[in-house]
CSV table of C-alpha atoms and ligand atoms in Angstrom, one decimal:
chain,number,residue,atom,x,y,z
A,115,UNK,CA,-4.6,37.2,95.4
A,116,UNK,CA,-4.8,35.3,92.2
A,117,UNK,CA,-8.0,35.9,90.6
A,118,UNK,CA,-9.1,34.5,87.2
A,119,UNK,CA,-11.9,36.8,85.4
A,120,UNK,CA,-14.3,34.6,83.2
A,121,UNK,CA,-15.0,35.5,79.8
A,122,UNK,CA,-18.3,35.0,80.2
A,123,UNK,CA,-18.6,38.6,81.7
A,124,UNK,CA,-18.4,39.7,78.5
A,125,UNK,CA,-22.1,39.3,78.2
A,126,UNK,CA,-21.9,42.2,79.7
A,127,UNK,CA,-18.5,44.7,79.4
A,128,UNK,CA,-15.1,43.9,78.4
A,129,UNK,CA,-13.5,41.4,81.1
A,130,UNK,CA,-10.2,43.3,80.9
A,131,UNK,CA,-11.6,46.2,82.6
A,132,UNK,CA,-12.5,44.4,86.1
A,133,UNK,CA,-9.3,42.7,85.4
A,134,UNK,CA,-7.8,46.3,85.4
A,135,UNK,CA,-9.6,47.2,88.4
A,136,UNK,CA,-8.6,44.5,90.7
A,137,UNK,CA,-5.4,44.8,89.4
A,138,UNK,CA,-5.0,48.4,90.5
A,139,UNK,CA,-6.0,47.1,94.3
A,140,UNK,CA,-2.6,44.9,94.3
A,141,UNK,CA,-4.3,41.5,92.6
A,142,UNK,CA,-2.7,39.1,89.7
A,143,UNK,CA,-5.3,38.8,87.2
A,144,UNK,CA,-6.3,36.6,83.9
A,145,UNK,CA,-8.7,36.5,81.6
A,146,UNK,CA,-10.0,32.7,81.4
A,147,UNK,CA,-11.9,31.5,78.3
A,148,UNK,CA,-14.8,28.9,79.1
A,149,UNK,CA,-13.6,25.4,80.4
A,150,UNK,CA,-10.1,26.9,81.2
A,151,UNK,CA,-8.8,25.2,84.6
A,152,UNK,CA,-9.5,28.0,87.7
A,153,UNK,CA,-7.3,25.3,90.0
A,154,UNK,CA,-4.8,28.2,90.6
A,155,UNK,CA,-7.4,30.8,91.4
A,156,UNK,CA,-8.0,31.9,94.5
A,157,UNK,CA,-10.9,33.3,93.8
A,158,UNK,CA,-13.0,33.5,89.9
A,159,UNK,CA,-15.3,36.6,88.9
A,160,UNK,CA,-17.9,35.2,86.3
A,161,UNK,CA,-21.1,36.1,85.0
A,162,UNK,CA,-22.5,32.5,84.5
A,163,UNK,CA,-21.5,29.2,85.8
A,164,UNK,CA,-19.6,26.4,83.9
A,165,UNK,CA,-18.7,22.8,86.1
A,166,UNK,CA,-15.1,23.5,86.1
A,167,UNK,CA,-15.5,26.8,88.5
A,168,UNK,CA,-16.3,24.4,91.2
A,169,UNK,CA,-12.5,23.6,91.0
A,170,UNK,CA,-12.0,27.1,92.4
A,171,UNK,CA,-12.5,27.8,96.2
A,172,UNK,CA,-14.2,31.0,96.0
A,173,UNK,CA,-16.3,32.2,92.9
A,174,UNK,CA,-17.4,35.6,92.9
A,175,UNK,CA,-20.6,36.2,90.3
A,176,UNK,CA,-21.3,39.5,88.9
A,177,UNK,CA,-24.8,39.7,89.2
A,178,UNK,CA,-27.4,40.4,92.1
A,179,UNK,CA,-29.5,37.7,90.9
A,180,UNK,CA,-27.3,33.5,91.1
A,181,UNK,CA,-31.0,31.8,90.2
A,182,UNK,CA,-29.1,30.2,87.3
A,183,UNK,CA,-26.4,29.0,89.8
A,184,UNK,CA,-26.3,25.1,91.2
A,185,UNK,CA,-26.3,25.8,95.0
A,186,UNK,CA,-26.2,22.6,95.6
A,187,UNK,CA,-23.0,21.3,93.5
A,188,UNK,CA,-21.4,24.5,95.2
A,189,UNK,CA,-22.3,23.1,99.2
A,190,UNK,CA,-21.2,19.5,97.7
A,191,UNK,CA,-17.8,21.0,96.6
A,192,UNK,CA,-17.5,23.4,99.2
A,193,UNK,CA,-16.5,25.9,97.0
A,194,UNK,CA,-18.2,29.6,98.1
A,195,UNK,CA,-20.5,31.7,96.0
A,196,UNK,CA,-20.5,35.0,96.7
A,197,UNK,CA,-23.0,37.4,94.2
A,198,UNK,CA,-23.3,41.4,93.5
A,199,UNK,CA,-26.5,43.1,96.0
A,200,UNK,CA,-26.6,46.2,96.6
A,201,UNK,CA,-25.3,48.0,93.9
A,202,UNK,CA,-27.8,48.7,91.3
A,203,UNK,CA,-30.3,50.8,92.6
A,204,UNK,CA,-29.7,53.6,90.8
A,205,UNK,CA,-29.1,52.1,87.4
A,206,UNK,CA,-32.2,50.1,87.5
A,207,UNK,CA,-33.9,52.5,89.1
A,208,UNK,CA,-33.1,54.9,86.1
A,209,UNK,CA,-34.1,52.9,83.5
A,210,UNK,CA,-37.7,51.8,85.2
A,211,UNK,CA,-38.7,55.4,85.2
A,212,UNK,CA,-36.9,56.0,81.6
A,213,UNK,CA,-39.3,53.3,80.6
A,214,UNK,CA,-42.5,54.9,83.0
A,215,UNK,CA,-41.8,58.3,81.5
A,216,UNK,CA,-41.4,56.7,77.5
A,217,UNK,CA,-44.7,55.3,77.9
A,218,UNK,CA,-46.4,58.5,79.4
A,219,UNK,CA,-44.6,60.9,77.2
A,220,UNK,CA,-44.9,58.5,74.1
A,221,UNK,CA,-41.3,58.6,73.4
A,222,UNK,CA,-41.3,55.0,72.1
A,223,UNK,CA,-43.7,55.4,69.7
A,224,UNK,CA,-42.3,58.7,68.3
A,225,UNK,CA,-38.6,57.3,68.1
A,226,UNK,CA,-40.1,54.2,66.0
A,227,UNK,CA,-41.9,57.4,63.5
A,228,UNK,CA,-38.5,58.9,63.2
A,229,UNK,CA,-37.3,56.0,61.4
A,230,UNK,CA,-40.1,56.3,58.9
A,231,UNK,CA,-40.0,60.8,58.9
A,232,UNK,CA,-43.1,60.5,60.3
A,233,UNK,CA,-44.5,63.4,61.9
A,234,UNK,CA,-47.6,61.3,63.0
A,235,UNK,CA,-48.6,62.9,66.4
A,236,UNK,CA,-50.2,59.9,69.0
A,237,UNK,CA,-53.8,60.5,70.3
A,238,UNK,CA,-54.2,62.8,72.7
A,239,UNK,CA,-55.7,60.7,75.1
A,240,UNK,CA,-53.1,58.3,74.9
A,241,UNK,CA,-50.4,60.6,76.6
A,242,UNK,CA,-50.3,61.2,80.5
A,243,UNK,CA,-48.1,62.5,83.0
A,244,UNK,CA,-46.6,59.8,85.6
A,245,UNK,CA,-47.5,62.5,88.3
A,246,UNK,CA,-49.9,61.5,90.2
A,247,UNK,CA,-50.3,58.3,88.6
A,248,UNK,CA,-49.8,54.6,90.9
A,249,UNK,CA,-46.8,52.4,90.8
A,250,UNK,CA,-47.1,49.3,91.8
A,251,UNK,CA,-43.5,47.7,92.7
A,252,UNK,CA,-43.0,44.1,93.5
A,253,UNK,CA,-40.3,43.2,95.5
A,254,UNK,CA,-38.8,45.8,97.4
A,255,UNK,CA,-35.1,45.3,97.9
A,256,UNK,CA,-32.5,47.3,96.1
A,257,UNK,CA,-34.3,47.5,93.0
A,258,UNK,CA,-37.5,48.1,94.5
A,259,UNK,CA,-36.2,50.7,96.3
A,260,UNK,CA,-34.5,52.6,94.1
A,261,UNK,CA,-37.8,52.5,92.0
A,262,UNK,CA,-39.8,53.4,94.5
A,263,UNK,CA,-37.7,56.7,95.2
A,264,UNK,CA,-37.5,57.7,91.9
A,265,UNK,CA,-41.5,57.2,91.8
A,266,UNK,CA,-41.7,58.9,94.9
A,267,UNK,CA,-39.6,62.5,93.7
A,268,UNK,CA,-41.7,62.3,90.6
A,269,UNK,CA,-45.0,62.6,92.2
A,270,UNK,CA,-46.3,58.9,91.7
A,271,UNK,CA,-48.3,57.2,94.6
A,272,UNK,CA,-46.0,54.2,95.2
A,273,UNK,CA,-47.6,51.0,96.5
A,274,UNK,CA,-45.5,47.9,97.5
A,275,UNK,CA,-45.4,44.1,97.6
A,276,UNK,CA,-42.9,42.2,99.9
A,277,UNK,CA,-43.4,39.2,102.1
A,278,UNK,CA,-41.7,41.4,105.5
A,279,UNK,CA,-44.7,43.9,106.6
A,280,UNK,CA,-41.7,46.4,106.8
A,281,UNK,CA,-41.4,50.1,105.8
A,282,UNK,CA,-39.5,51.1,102.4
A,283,UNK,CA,-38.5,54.8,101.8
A,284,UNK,CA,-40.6,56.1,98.8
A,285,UNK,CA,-43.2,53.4,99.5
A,286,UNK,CA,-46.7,54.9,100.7
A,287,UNK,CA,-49.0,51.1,101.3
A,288,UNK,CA,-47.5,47.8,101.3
A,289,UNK,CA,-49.2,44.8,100.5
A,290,UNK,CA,-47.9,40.8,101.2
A,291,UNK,CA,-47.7,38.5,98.0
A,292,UNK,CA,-51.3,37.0,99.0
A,293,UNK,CA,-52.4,40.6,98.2
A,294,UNK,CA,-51.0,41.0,94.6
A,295,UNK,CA,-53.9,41.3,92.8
A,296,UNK,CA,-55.3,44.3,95.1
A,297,UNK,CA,-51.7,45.9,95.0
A,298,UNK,CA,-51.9,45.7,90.9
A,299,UNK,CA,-55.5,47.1,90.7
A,300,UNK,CA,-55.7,50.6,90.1
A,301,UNK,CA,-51.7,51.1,88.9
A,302,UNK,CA,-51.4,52.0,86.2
A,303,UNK,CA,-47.4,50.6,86.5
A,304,UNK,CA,-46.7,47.1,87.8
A,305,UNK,CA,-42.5,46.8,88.2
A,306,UNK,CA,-41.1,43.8,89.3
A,307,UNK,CA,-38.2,43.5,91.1
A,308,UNK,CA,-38.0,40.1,92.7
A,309,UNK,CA,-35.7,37.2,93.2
A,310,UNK,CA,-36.2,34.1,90.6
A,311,UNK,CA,-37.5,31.6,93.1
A,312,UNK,CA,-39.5,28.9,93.6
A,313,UNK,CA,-42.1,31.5,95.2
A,314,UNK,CA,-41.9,34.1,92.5
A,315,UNK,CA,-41.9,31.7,89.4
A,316,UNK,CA,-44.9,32.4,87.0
A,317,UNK,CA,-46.2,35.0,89.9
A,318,UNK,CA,-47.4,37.3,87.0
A,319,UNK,CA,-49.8,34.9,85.1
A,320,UNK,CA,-53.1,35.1,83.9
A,321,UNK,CA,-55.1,36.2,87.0
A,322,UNK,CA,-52.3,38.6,88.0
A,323,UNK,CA,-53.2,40.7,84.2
A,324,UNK,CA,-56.9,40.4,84.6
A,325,UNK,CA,-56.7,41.9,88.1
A,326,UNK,CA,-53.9,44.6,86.1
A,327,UNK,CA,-56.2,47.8,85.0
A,328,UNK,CA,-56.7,47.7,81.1
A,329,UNK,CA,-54.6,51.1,80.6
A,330,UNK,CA,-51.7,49.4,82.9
A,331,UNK,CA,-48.2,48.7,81.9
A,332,UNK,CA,-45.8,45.8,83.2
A,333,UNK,CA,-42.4,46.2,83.7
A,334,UNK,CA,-39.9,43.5,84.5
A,335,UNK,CA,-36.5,44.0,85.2
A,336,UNK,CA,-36.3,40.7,87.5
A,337,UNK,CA,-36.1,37.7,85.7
A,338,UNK,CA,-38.2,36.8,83.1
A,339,UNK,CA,-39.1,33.4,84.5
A,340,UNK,CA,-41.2,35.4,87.2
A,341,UNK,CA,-43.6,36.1,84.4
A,342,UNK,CA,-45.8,33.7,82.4
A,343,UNK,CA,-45.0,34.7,79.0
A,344,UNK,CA,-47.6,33.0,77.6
A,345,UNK,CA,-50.2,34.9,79.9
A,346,UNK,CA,-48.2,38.1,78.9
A,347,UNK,CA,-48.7,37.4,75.2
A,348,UNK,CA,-52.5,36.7,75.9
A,349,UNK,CA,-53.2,39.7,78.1
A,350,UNK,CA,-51.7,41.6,75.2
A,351,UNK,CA,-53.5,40.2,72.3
A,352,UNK,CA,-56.4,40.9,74.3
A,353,UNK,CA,-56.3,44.5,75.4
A,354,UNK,CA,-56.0,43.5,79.0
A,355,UNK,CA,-53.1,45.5,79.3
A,356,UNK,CA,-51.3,48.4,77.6
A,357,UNK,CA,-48.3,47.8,77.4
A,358,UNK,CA,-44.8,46.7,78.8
A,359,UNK,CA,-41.6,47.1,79.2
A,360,UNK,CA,-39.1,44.3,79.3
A,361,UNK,CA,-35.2,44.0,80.4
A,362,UNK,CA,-35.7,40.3,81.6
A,363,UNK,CA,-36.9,37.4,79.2
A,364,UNK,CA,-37.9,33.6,79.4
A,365,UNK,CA,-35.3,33.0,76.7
A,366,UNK,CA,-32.2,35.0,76.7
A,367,UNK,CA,-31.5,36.6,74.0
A,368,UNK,CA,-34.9,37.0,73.2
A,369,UNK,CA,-35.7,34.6,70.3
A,370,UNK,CA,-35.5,36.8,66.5
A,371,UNK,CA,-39.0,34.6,66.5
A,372,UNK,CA,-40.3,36.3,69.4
A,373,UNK,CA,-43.7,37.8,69.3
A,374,UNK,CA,-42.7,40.0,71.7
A,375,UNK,CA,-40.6,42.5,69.2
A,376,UNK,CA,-43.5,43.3,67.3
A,377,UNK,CA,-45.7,45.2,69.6
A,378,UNK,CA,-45.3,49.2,69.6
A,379,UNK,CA,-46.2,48.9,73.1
A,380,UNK,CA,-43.4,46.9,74.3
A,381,UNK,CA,-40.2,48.0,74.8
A,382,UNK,CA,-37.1,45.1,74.8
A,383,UNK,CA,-34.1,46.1,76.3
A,384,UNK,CA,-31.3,43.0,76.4
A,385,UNK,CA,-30.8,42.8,79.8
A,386,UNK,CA,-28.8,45.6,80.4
A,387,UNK,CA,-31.0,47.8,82.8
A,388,UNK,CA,-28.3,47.3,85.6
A,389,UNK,CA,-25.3,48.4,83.3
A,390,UNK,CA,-23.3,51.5,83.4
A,391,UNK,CA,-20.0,53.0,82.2
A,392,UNK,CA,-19.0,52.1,86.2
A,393,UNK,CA,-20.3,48.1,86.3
A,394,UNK,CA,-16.8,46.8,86.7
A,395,UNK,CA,-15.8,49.5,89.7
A,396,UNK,CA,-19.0,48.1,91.7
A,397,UNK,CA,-18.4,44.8,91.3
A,398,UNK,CA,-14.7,45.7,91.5
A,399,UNK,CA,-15.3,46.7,95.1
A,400,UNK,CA,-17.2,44.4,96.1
A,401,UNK,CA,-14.4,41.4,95.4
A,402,UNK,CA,-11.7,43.9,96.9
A,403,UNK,CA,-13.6,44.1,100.2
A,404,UNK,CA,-14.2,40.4,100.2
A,405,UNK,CA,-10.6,39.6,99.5
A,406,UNK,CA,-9.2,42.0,102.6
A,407,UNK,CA,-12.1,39.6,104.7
A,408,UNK,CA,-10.5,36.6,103.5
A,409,UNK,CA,-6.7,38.2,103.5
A,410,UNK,CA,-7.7,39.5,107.6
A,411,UNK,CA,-8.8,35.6,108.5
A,412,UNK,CA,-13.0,37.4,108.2
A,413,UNK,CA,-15.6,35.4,106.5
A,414,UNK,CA,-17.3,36.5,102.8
A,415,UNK,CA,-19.6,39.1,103.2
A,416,UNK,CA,-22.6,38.4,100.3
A,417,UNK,CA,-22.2,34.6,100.3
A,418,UNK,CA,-25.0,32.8,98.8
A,419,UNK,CA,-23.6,29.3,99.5
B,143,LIG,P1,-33.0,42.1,97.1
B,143,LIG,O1,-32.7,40.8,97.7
B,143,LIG,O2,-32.4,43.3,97.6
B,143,LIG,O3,-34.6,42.3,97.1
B,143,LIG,C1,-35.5,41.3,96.8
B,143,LIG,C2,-36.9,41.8,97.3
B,143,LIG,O4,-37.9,40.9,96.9
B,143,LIG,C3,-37.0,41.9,98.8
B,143,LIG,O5,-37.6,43.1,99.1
B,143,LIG,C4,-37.9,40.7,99.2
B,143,LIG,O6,-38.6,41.2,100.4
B,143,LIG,C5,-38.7,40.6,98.0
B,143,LIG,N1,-39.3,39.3,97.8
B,143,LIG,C6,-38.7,38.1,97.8
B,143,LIG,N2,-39.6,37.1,97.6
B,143,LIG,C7,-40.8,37.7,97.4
B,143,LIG,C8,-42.1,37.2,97.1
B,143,LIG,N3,-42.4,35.9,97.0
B,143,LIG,N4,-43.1,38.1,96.9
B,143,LIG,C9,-42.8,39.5,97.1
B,143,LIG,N5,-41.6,40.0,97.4
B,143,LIG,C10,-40.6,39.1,97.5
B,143,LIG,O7,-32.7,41.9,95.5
B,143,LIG,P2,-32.4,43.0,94.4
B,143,LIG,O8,-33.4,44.1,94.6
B,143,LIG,O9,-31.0,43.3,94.4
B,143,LIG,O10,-32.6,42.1,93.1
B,143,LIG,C11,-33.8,41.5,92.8
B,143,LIG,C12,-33.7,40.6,91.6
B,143,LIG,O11,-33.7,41.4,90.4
B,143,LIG,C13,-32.4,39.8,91.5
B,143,LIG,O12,-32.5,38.6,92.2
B,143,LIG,C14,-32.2,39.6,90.1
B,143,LIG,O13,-32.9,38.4,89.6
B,143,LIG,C15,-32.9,40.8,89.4
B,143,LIG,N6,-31.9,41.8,89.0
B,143,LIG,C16,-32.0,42.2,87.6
B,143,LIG,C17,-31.1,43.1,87.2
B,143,LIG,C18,-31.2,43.5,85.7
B,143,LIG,O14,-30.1,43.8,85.2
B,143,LIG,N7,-32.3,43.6,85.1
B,143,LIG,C19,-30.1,43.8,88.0
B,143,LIG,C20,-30.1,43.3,89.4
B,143,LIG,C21,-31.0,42.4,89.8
B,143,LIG,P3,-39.2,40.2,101.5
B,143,LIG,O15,-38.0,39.3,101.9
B,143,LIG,O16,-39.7,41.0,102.5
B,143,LIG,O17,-40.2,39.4,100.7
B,144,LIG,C1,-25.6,42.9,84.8
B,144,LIG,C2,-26.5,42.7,85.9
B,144,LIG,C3,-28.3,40.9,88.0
B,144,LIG,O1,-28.9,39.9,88.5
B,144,LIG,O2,-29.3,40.3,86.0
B,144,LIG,C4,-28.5,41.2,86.6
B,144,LIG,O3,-27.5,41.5,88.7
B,144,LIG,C5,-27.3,41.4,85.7
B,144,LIG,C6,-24.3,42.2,84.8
């Protein structure tokens, strides 16, 4: 197949090297810059969308989450979308309970001392283990799942919100979205791990923090949209929460303006909670196996519209 790479994976890691990759399974590759024509593509990997991928019949996005995707200019076109599920359970699930155990252990506050030599040593009722502690995760697909396990081998009680009353490994209660504020009360982690959508926008907002324990920490690695920043800020300012960790933000890149970069309880991370040294194999395999369907007469597996 002929498949153009967009450059606006670079947002993320070095286009040439799912170039390489798909190249390796037999494909003809090149890198496009923005508003380059995809007319003789059969297929174009991107991170975002520009108008002029709609020119392509298939395009292939990198990410799990296509919230920032026009569905309906791609059913008017006709041209599929396909996205990434699936595949970053373990990376995201590393870096929630990197941020769980930071908070616990203190790490964050210690690495900002080292930058001063300070030997300063942090209350010591402000450190806890996670063990035995409660996690709270919202949303409990691949992400949710692969924080719920994590949360599990480390001794947390897990709790879970999802809309389906089904079982998740790792997960000991679940609880449906009209139950969020008795899933957050009493956690002293709140992880969210849900879609963008109509449902989840501004889920976490004012009444979601003052149902949140005072000694609780939020932790969004969905999108920030799912959170009302605003509220976030407040519940902050006020003590209403401790802390939070946050890979997903209203504005990305998170404004140099941002409140948000001052508190020593928040850690920022730039959206990067999914990546790894392996990003471009994952998604690599993902558009190989879709290009056999299409190659064998089989539909897209993963299409989105
Ligand atoms: P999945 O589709 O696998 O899981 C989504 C989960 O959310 C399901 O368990 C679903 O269960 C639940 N859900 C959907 N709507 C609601 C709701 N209103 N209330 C409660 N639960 C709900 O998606 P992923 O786990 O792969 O990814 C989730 C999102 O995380 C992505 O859409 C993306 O925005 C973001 N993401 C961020 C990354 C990062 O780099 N930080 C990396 C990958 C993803 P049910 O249907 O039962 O409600
Ligand atoms: C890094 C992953 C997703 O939705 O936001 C993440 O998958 C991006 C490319």
């Amino acid at each position: 197949m002929q498949i153009g790479v967009h450059d606006s994976i670079a947002f993320s890691f070095d286009p040439e090297r799912i170039a390489g990759f798909l190249e390796s399974h037999g494909h003809q590759c090149a890198v496009l810059e923005a508003g380059s024509s995809v007319e003789e593509y059969d297929c174009v990997v991107t991170f975002g969308h520009e108008d002029v991928l709609l020119d392509a019949p298939w395009v292939h996005c990198i990410r799990a989450g296509v919230d920032a995707f026009p569905f309906e200019r791609y059913a008017e076109t006709g041209t599929a979308l396909t996205n990434s599920p699936g595949i970053h359970a373990t990376t995201i699930g590393e870096t929630v309970l990197g941020m769980l155990l930071s908070f616990a252990r203190r790490l964050h506050r210690y690495r900002d001392r080292q930058h001063a030599n300070s030997w300063e040593v942090e209350p010591y009722d402000a450190t806890f283990t996670v063990q035995d502690e409660t996690v709270c995760v919202v949303g409990l697909g691949t992400l949710g799942e692969g924080v719920a396990l994590r949360a599990d081998a480390l001794g947390m009680t897990v709790r879970g919100v999802r809309r389906e009353p089904k079982p998740v490994p790792g997960v000991d209660e679940l609880f449906r979205p009209d139950e969020l504020h008795d899933a957050v009360a009493g956690a002293r982690f709140v992880v969210l791990c849900v879609p963008l959508t109509e449902d989840t926008e501004a889920m976490i907002d004012a009444d979601v923090f003052a149902a949140m324990d005072d000694d609780a920490y939020l932790i969004n690695v969905a999108r920030g949209g799912v959170v009302a920043e605003d509220a976030l800020l407040d519940a902050l300012d006020g003590n209403e929460i401790a802390g939070a960790g946050l890979d997903a933000h209203a504005e990305e890149p998170l404004p140099a303006d941002s409140p948000l970069w001052e508190y020593d309880d928040v850690i920022v991370t730039p959206h990067v909670g999914a990546l790894s040294n392996t990003y471009h194999e994952s998604v690599g395999k993902l558009v190989v196996a879709n290009a056999e369907r299409l190659e064998n007469g089989e539909s897209l597996s993963d299409r989105v519209v």
